[in-house]
Coordinates of C-alpha atoms in Angstrom, one line a residue:
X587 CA 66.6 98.6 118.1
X588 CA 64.9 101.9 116.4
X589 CA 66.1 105.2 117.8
X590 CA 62.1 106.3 116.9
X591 CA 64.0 109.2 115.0
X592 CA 64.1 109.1 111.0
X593 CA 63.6 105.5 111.2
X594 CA 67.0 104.7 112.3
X595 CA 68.3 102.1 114.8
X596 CA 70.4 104.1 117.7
X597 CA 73.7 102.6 116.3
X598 CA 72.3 103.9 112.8
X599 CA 71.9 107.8 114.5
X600 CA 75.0 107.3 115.9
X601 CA 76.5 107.2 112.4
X602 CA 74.3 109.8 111.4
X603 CA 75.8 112.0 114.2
X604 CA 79.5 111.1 113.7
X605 CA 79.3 111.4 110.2
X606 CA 78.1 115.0 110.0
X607 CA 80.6 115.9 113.3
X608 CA 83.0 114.2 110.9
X609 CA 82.8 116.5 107.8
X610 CA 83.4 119.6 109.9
X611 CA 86.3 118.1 112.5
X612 CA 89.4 118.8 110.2
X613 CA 88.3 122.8 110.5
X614 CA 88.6 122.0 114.5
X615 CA 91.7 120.7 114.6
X616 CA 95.6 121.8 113.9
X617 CA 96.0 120.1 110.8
X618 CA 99.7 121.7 110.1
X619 CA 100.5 120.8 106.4
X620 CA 97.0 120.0 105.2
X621 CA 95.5 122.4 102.4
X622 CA 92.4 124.0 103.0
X623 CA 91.0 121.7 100.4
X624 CA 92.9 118.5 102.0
X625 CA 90.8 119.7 104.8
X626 CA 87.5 119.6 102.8
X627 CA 88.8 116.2 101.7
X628 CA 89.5 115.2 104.7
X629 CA 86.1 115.9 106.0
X630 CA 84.6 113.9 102.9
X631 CA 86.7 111.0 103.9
X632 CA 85.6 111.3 107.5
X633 CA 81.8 111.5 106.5
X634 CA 82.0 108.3 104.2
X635 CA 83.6 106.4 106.2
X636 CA 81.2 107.0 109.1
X637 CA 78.1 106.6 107.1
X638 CA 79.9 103.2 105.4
X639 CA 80.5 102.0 108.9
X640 CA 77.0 102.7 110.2
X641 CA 74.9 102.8 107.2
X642 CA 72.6 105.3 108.4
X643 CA 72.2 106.0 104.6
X644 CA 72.9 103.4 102.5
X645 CA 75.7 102.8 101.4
X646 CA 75.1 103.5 97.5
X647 CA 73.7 107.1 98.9
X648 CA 76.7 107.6 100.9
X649 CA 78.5 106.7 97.5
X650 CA 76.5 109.5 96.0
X651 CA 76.4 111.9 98.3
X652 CA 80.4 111.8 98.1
X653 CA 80.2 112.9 94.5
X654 CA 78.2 115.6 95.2
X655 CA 80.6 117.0 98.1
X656 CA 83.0 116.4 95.8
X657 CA 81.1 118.8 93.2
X658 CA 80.2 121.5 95.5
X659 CA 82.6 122.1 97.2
X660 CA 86.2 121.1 95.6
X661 CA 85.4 121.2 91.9
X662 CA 86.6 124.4 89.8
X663 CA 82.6 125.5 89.0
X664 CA 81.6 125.1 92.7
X665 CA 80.9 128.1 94.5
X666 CA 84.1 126.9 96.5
X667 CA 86.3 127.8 94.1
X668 CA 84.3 129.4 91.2
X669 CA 86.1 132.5 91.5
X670 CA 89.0 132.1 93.7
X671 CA 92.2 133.4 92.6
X672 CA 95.7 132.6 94.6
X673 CA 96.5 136.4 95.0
X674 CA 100.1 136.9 94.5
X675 CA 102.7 139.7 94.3
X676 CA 106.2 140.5 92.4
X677 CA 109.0 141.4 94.6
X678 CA 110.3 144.6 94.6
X679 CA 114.2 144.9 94.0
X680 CA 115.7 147.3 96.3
X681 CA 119.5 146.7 96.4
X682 CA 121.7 143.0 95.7
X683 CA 119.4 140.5 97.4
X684 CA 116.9 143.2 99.2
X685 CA 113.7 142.5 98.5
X686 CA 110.2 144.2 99.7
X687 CA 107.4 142.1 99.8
X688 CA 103.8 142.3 101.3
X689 CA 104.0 142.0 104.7
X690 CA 101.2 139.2 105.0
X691 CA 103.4 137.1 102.6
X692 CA 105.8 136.7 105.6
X693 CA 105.0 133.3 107.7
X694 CA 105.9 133.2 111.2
X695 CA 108.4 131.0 110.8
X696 CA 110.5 133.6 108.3
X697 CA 109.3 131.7 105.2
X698 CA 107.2 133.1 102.4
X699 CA 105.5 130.9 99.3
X700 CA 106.6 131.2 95.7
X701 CA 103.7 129.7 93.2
X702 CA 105.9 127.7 90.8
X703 CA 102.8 126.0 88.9
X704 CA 98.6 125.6 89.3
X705 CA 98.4 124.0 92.2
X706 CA 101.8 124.2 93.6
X707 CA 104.1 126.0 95.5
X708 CA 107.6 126.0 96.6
X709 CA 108.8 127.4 100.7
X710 CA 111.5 130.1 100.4
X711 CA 113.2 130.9 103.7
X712 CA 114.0 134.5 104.3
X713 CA 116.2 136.8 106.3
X714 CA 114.0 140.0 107.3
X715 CA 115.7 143.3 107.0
X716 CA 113.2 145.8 108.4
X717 CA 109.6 146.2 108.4
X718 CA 107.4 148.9 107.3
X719 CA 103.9 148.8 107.8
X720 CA 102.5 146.6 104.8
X721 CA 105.3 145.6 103.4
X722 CA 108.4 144.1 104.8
X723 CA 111.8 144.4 103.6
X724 CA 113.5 141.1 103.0
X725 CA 116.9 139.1 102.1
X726 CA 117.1 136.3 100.1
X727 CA 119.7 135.0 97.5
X728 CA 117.0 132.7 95.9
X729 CA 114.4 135.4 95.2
X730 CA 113.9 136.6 91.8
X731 CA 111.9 140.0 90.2
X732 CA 109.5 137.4 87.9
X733 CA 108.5 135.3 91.0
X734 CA 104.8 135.2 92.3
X735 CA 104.7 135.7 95.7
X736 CA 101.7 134.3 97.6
X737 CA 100.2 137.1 99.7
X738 CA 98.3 135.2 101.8
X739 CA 99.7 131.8 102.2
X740 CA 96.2 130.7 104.5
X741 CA 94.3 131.3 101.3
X742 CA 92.4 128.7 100.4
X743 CA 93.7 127.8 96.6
X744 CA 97.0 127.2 98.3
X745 CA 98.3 124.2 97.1
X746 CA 95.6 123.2 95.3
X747 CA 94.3 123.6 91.7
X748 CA 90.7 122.9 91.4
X749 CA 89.8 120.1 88.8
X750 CA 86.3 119.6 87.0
X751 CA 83.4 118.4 88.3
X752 CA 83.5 116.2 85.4
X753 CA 86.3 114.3 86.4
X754 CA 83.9 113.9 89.3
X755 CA 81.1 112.5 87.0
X756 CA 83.1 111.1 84.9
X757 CA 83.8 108.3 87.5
X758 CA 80.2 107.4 86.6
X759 CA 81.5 105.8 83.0
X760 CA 84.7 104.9 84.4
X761 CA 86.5 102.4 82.2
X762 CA 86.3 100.1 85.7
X763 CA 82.6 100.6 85.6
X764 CA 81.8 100.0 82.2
X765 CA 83.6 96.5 82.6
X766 CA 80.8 95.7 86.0
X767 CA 78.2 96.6 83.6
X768 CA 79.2 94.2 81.2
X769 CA 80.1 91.3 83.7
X770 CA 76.5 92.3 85.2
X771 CA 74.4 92.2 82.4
X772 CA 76.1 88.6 81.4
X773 CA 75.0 87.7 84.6
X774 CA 71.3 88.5 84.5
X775 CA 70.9 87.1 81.2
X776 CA 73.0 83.7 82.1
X777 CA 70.1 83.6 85.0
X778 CA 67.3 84.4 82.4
X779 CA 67.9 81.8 80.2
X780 CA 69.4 79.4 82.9
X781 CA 72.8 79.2 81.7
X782 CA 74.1 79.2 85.1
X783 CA 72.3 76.2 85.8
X784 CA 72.9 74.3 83.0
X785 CA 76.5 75.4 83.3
X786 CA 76.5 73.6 87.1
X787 CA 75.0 70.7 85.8
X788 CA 77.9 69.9 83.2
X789 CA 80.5 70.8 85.5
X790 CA 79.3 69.2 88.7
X791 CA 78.4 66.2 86.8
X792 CA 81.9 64.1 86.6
X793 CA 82.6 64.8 90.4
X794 CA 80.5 61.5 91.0
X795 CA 78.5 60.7 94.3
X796 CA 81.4 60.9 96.9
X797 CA 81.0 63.3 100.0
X798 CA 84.3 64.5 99.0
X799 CA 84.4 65.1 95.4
X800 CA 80.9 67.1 95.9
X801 CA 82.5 69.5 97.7
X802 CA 85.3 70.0 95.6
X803 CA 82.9 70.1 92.6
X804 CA 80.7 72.4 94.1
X805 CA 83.6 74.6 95.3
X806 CA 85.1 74.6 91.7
X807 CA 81.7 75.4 90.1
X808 CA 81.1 78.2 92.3
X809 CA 84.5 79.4 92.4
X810 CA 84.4 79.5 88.7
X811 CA 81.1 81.2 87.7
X812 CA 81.9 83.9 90.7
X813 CA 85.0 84.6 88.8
X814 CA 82.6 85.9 86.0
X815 CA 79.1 86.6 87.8
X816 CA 78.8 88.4 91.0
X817 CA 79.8 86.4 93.9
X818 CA 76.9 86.8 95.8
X819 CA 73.9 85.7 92.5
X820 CA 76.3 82.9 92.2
X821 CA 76.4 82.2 96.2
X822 CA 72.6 82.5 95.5
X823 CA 72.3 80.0 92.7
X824 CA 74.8 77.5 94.0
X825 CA 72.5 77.3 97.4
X826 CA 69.9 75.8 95.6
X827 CA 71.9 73.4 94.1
X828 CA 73.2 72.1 98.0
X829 CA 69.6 72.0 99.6
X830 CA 68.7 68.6 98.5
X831 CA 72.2 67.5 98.7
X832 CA 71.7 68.3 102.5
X833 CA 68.6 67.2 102.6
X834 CA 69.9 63.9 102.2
X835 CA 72.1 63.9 105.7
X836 CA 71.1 63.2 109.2
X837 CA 69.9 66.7 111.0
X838 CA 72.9 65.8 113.4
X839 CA 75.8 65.6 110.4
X840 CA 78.1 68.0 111.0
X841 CA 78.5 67.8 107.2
X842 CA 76.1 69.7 106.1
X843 CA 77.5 72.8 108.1
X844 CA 80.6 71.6 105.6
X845 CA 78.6 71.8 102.5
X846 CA 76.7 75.1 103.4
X847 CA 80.0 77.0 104.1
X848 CA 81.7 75.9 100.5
X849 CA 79.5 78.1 98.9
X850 CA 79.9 81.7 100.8
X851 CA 83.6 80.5 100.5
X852 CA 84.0 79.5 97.0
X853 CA 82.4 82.3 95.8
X854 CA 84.5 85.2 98.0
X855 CA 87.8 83.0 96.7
X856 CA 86.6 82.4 93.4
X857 CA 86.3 86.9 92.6
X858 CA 89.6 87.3 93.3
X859 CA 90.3 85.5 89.8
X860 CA 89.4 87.9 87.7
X861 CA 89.2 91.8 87.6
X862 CA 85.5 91.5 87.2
X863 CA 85.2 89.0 90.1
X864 CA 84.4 91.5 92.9
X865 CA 84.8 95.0 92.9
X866 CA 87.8 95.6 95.0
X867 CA 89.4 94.0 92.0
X868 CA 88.1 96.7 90.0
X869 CA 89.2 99.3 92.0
X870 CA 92.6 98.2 92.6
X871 CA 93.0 97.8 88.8
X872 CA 91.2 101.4 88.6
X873 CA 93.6 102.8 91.1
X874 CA 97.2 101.3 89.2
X875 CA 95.6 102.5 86.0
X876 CA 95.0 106.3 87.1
X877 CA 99.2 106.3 88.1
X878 CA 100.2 104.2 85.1
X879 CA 100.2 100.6 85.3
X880 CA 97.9 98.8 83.2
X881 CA 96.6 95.3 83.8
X882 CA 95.1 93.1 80.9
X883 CA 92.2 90.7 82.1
X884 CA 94.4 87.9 81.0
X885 CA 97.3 89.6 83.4
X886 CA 94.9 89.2 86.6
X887 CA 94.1 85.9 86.1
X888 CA 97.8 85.3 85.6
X889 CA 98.6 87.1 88.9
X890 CA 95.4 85.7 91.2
X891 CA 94.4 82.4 89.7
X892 CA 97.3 80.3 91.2
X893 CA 96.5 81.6 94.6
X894 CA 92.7 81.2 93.9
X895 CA 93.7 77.4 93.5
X896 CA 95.7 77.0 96.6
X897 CA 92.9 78.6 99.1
X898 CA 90.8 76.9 97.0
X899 CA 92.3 73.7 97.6
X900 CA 93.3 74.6 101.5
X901 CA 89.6 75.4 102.2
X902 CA 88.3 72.2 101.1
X903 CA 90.6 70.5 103.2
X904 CA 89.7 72.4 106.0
X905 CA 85.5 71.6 105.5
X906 CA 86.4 68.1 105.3
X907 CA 88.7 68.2 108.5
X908 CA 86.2 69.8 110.8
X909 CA 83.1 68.9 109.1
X910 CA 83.9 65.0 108.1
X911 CA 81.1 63.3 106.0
X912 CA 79.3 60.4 108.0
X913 CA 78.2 58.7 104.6
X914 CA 80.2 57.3 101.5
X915 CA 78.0 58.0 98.5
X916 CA 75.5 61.1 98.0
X917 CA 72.5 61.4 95.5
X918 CA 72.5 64.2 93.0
X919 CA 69.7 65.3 91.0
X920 CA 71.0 67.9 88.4
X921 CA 68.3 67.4 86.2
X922 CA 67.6 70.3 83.7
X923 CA 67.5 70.9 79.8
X924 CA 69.4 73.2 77.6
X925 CA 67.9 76.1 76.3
X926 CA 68.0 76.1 72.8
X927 CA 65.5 79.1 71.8
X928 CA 66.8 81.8 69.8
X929 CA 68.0 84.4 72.0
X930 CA 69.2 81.6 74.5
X931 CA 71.4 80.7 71.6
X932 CA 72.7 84.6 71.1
X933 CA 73.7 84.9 74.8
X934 CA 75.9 81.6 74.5
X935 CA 77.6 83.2 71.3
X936 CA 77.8 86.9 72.7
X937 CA 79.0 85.3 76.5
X938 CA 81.6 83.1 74.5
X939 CA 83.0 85.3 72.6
X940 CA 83.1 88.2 75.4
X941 CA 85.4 85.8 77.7
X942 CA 87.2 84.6 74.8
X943 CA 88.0 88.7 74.1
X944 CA 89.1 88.8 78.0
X945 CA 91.3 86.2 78.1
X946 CA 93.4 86.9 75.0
X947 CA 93.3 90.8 75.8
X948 CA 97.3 90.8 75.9
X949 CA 96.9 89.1 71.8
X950 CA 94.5 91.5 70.2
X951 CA 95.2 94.5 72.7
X952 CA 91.7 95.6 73.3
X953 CA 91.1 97.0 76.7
X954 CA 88.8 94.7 78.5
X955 CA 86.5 97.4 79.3
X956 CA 86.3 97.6 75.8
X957 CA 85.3 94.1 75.3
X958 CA 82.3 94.2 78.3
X959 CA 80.5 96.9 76.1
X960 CA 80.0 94.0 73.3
X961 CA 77.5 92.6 75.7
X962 CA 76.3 95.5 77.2
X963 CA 75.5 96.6 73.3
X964 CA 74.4 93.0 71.7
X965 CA 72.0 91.8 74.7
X966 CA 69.9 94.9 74.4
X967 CA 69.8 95.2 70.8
X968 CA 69.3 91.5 70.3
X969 CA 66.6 91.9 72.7
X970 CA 67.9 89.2 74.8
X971 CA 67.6 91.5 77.5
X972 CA 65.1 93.9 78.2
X973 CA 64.0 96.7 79.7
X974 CA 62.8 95.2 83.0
X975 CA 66.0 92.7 83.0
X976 CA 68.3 96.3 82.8
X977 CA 66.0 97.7 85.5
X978 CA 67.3 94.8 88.2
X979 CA 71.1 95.5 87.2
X980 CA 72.4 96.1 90.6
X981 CA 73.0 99.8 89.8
X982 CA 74.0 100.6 93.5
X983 CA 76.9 98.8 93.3
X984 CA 77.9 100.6 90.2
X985 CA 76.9 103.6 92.3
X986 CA 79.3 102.6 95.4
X987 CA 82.3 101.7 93.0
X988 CA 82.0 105.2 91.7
X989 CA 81.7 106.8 94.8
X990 CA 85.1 105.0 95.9
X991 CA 86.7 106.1 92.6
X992 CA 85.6 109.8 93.2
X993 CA 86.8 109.2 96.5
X994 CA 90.3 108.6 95.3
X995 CA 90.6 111.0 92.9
X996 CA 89.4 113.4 95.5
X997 CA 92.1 112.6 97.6
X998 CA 94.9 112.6 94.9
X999 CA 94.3 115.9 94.1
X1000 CA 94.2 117.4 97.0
X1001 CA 97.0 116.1 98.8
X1002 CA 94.7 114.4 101.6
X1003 CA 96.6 111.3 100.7
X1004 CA 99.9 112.4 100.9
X1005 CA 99.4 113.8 104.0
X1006 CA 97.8 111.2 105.7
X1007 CA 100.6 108.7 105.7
X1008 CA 103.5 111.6 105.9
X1009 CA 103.2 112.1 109.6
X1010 CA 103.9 107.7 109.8
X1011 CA 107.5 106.6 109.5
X1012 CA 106.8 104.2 107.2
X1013 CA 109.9 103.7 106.0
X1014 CA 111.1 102.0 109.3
X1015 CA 108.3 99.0 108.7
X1016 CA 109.8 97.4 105.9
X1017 CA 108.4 96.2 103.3
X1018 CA 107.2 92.7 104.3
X1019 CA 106.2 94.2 107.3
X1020 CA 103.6 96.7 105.3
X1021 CA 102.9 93.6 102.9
X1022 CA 101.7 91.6 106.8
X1023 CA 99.7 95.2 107.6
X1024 CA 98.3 96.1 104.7
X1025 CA 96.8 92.9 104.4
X1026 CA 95.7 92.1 108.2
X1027 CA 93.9 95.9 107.9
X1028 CA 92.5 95.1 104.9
X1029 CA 90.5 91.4 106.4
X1030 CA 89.9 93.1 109.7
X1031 CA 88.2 95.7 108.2
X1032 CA 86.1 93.8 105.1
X1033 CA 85.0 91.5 108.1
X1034 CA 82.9 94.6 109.3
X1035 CA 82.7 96.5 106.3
X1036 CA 82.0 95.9 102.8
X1037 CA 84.9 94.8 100.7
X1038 CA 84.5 97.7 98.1
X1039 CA 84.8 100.2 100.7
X1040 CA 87.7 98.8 102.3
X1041 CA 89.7 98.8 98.9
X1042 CA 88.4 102.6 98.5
X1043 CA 89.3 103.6 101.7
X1044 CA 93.0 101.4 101.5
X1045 CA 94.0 102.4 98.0
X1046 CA 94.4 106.2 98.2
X1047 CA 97.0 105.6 101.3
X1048 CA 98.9 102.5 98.9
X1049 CA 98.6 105.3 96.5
X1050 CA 100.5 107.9 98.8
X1051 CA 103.2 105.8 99.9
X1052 CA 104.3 105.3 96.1
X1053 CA 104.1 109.1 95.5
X1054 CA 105.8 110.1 98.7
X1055 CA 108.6 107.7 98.3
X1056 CA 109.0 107.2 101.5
X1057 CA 109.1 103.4 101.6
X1058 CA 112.4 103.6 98.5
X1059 CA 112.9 101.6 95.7
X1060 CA 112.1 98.6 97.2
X1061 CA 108.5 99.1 97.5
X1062 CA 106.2 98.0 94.7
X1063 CA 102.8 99.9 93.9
X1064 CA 101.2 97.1 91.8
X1065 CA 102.3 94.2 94.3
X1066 CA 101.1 96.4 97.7
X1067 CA 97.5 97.3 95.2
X1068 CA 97.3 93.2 94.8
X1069 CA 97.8 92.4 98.6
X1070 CA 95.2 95.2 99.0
X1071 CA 92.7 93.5 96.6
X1072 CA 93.3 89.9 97.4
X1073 CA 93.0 90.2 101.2
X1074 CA 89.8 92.2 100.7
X1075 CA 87.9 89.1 99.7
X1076 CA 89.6 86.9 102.0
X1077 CA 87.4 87.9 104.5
X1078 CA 85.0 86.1 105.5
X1079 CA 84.2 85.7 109.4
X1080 CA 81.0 87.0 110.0
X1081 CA 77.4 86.8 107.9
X1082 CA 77.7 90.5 107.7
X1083 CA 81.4 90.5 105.9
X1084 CA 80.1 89.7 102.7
X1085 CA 76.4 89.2 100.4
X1086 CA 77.5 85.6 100.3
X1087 CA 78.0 84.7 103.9
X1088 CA 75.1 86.2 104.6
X1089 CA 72.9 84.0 101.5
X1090 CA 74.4 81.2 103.4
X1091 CA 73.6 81.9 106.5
X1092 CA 69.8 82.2 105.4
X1093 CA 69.9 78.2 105.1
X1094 CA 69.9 77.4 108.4
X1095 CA 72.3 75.4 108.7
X1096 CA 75.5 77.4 109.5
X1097 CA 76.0 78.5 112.7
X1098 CA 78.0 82.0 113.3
X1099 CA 81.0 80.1 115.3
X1100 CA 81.2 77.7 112.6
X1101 CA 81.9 80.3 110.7
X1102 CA 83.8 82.4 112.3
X1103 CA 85.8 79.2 112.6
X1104 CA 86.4 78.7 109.3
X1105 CA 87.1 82.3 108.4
X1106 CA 89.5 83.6 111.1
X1107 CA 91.3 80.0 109.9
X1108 CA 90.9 81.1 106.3
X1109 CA 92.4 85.0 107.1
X1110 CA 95.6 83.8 108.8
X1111 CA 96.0 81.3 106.5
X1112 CA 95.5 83.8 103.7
X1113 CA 97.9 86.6 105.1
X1114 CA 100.5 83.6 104.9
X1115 CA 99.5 83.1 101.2
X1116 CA 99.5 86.6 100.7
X1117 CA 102.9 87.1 101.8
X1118 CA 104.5 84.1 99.9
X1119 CA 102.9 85.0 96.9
X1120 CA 104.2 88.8 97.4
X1121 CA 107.7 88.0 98.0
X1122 CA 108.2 84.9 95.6
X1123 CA 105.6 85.2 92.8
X1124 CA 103.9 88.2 91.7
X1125 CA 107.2 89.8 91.6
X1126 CA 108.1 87.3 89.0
X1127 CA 104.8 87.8 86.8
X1128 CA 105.1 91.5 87.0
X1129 CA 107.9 92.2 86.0

């Protein structure tokens, strides 16, 4: 319902509300421990994941609006920061272990700050002798004369070193990015020269005529090309493959509700399979790369594809349990002709030889994102692609994805994500227990919001446990960043959770409790998957 105010509905000014209230609230509240730029962080955070939740904006702007935050008001040339300076002070010896300092360097706790490095500081706790006026005399056996005392430890470049707003704008031509553009561009020229439909007519071809086999087929197809085109232009494609399938079927068949949900749910399963599947792939793989763990594309597939067969496999079962075919044998009419022009032909060399660079990354050692500029280059030059194809990229997603990686990197630096889970005793989960939370928080959440900004929002705090230490040696970055991912996309309960659901759902034919049915079946099922994979199988592939 509109609010009759800037065109928003009232849950839409809500947000709006909220998310402003949001980027000031950290300067309300005693935040003991948080930087002054943690705070500013923290307000960021706040703001995003209002306007994410609400869309009042949407959700590319909120994406972009981030960066610019981020710019003015944490980066090293924003007026912020421009010209701050931590203003410190050499102790003055007086006698063995007497020290005079400036009085305002004395907390009121008995502890002063020591800058050890940019950024940094280390607490000193002191015994005070006297006090005189400005200054303050002071015992301490740790002092020394070359030391930098902060004088005013509420100074806002406490603890914090101001980066560049390039490594702000930078996210824009993130490696992570680069390898979207690439998988994107694929896409719209496989739908150009209808690649992706004569790619579903070979493959859907053997499964025969049988109920049965066409849902595995069309599950496999779908699963497949969503595992190299975005899920929801393959969801989009594969749904005009099942109309005249379902057109065949009695308007009281049950399964046809069967047949319309394989698509929304092969394509959400079939992303996870490779790190350009879906985004929170990307980001995940963004995130472990910024702290030093590098995953080839051939290393994904290695690590997702076995559970991609399993749900895969579990889901069919499922549609054919609660949606049973009432026929035996099913017409299919996948007529269509190859097409062998010219620059039809380029795109099936430069598309072949791009996945054939991905999956043997780990032999030749190019990076992947790498490889996805060979396409990005060779379909514009080869004018296979032009300049109206490259204006309906969907450059908002690349827009949100770098929005979440600013995000991130915002966080990191200023020790909002530290802080956020230092307050939890985390260590006293364990770690299958974080393995169950981390990925029932991550489905909850994709249900309602979008899975790229529930792996933006996630990451940063998976990110903080491994740099706080707090959950010991048994805790695993890489494995808690895959639960993270792989739950993401195994959401699917509600048209709104993802493009795909919501393609389907445009048919007619599904109804919401069907499925919500089928995904709240799916989720548990999945957090089971999840966790056997995280204990028994990843470990063994990652290691």
């Amino acid at each position: 319902m509109k609010s009759g105010l800037l065109g928003l509905t009232y849950l839409q000014l809500a947000g709006l509300i909220l998310g402003i209230l949001g980027l000031f609230l950290p300067f309300l509240l005693p935040l003991g421990g948080l930087s002054f730029a943690g705070q500013i962080g923290l307000g960021i955070f706040f703001l995003a994941a209002i306007f994410w939740m609400f869309e009042p904006i949407p959700i590319y702007a909120t994406s972009m609006l981030v960066i610019f935050l981020q710019i003015v008001l944490l980066s090293s040339q924003g007026p912020m920061f421009m010209d701050a300076e931590l203003p410190v002070s050499e102790p003055a010896a007086l006698e063995e272990q007497h020290w005079q300092i400036p009085a305002s360097a004395l907390q009121d706790d008995n502890t002063i700050l020591i800058a050890t490095a940019p950024g940094e500081t280390e607490s000193f706790r002191v015994q005070v002798i006297d006090r005189n006026g400005q200054h303050v005399v002071v015992s301490s056996p740790e002092l020394e004369s070359d030391m930098a005392v902060v004088t005013d430890p509420s100074h806002r470049k406490v603890n914090y070193e101001p980066n560049s707003y390039t490594d702000y704008l930078g996210t824009l031509a993130h490696p992570i990015i680069i390898l979207f553009l690439g998988g994107f561009m694929l896409a719209e020229a496989s739908v150009k020269y209808n690649l992706d439909r004569n790619l579903t007519r070979y493959l859907l071809g053997p499964f025969g005529t049988r109920p049965r086999f066409i849902v595995l087929g069309l599950m496999l197809v779908t699963a497949m090309l969503s595992a190299f085109m975005s899920n929801t232009a393959t969801a989009a494609m594969m749904v005009t493959v099942i109309l005249p399938i379902i057109a065949q079927l009695d308007p009281a068949d049950r399964f046809k509700f069967g047949l319309a949900l394989a698509i929304p749910i092969a394509a959400n399963v079939g992303g996870i399979t490779t790190p350009i599947g879906t985004p929170p792939n990307a980001i995940v793989i963004a995130a472990l790369t910024e702290h030093g763990i590098d995953l080839s594309f051939t290393d994904w597939i290695i690590i997702a594809a076995p559970l991609v067969v399993v749900m895969l496999v579990v889901s069919w079962w499922l549609l054919l349990t609660l949606f049973p075919p009432s026929i035996d044998r099913l017409k299919l009419d996948l007529k269509g002709k190859l097409n062998l022009s010219p620059k039809a032909i380029g795109l099936y060399v430069i598309f072949g030889a791009t996945v054939l660079l991905w999956i043997t990354e780990n032999q030749h050692g190019i990076p992947s994102s790498m490889v996805a500029f060979v396409p990005v280059a060779a379909l514009v030059t080869g004018r296979i692609l032009g300049k109206a194809d490259i204006r309906k990229l969907p450059w908002d997603v690349l827009w949100l994805m770098a929005g979440g990686i600013s995000l991130g990197i915002g966080m990191d630096k200023t020790g909002l994500a530290v802080w956020m889970i230092s307050g939890f005793d985390w260590g006293a989960m364990g770690y299958i227990t974080l393995v169950i939370t981390f990925a029932l928080v991550a489905i909850a959440m994709s249900n309602f919001l979008s899975n790229t900004v529930t792996a933006t929002l996630l990451m940063p705090l998976v990110i903080s446990l491994q740099a706080s230490g707090v959950m010991g040696e048994e805790f695993s970055l890489l494995i808690t960043g895959i639960v993270v991912a792989v739950a993401c996309s195994l959401a699917m309960a509600l048209p709104i959770s993802t493009p795909p659901n919501a393609i389907a759902m445009s048919t007619g034919f599904i109804k919401t409790k069907d499925m919500a049915k089928m995904g709240i079946i799916i989720g548990v099922i999945g957090v089971l998957m999840i966790l056997a994979y995280a204990i028994f199988y990843w470990p063994l592939v990652t290691n």
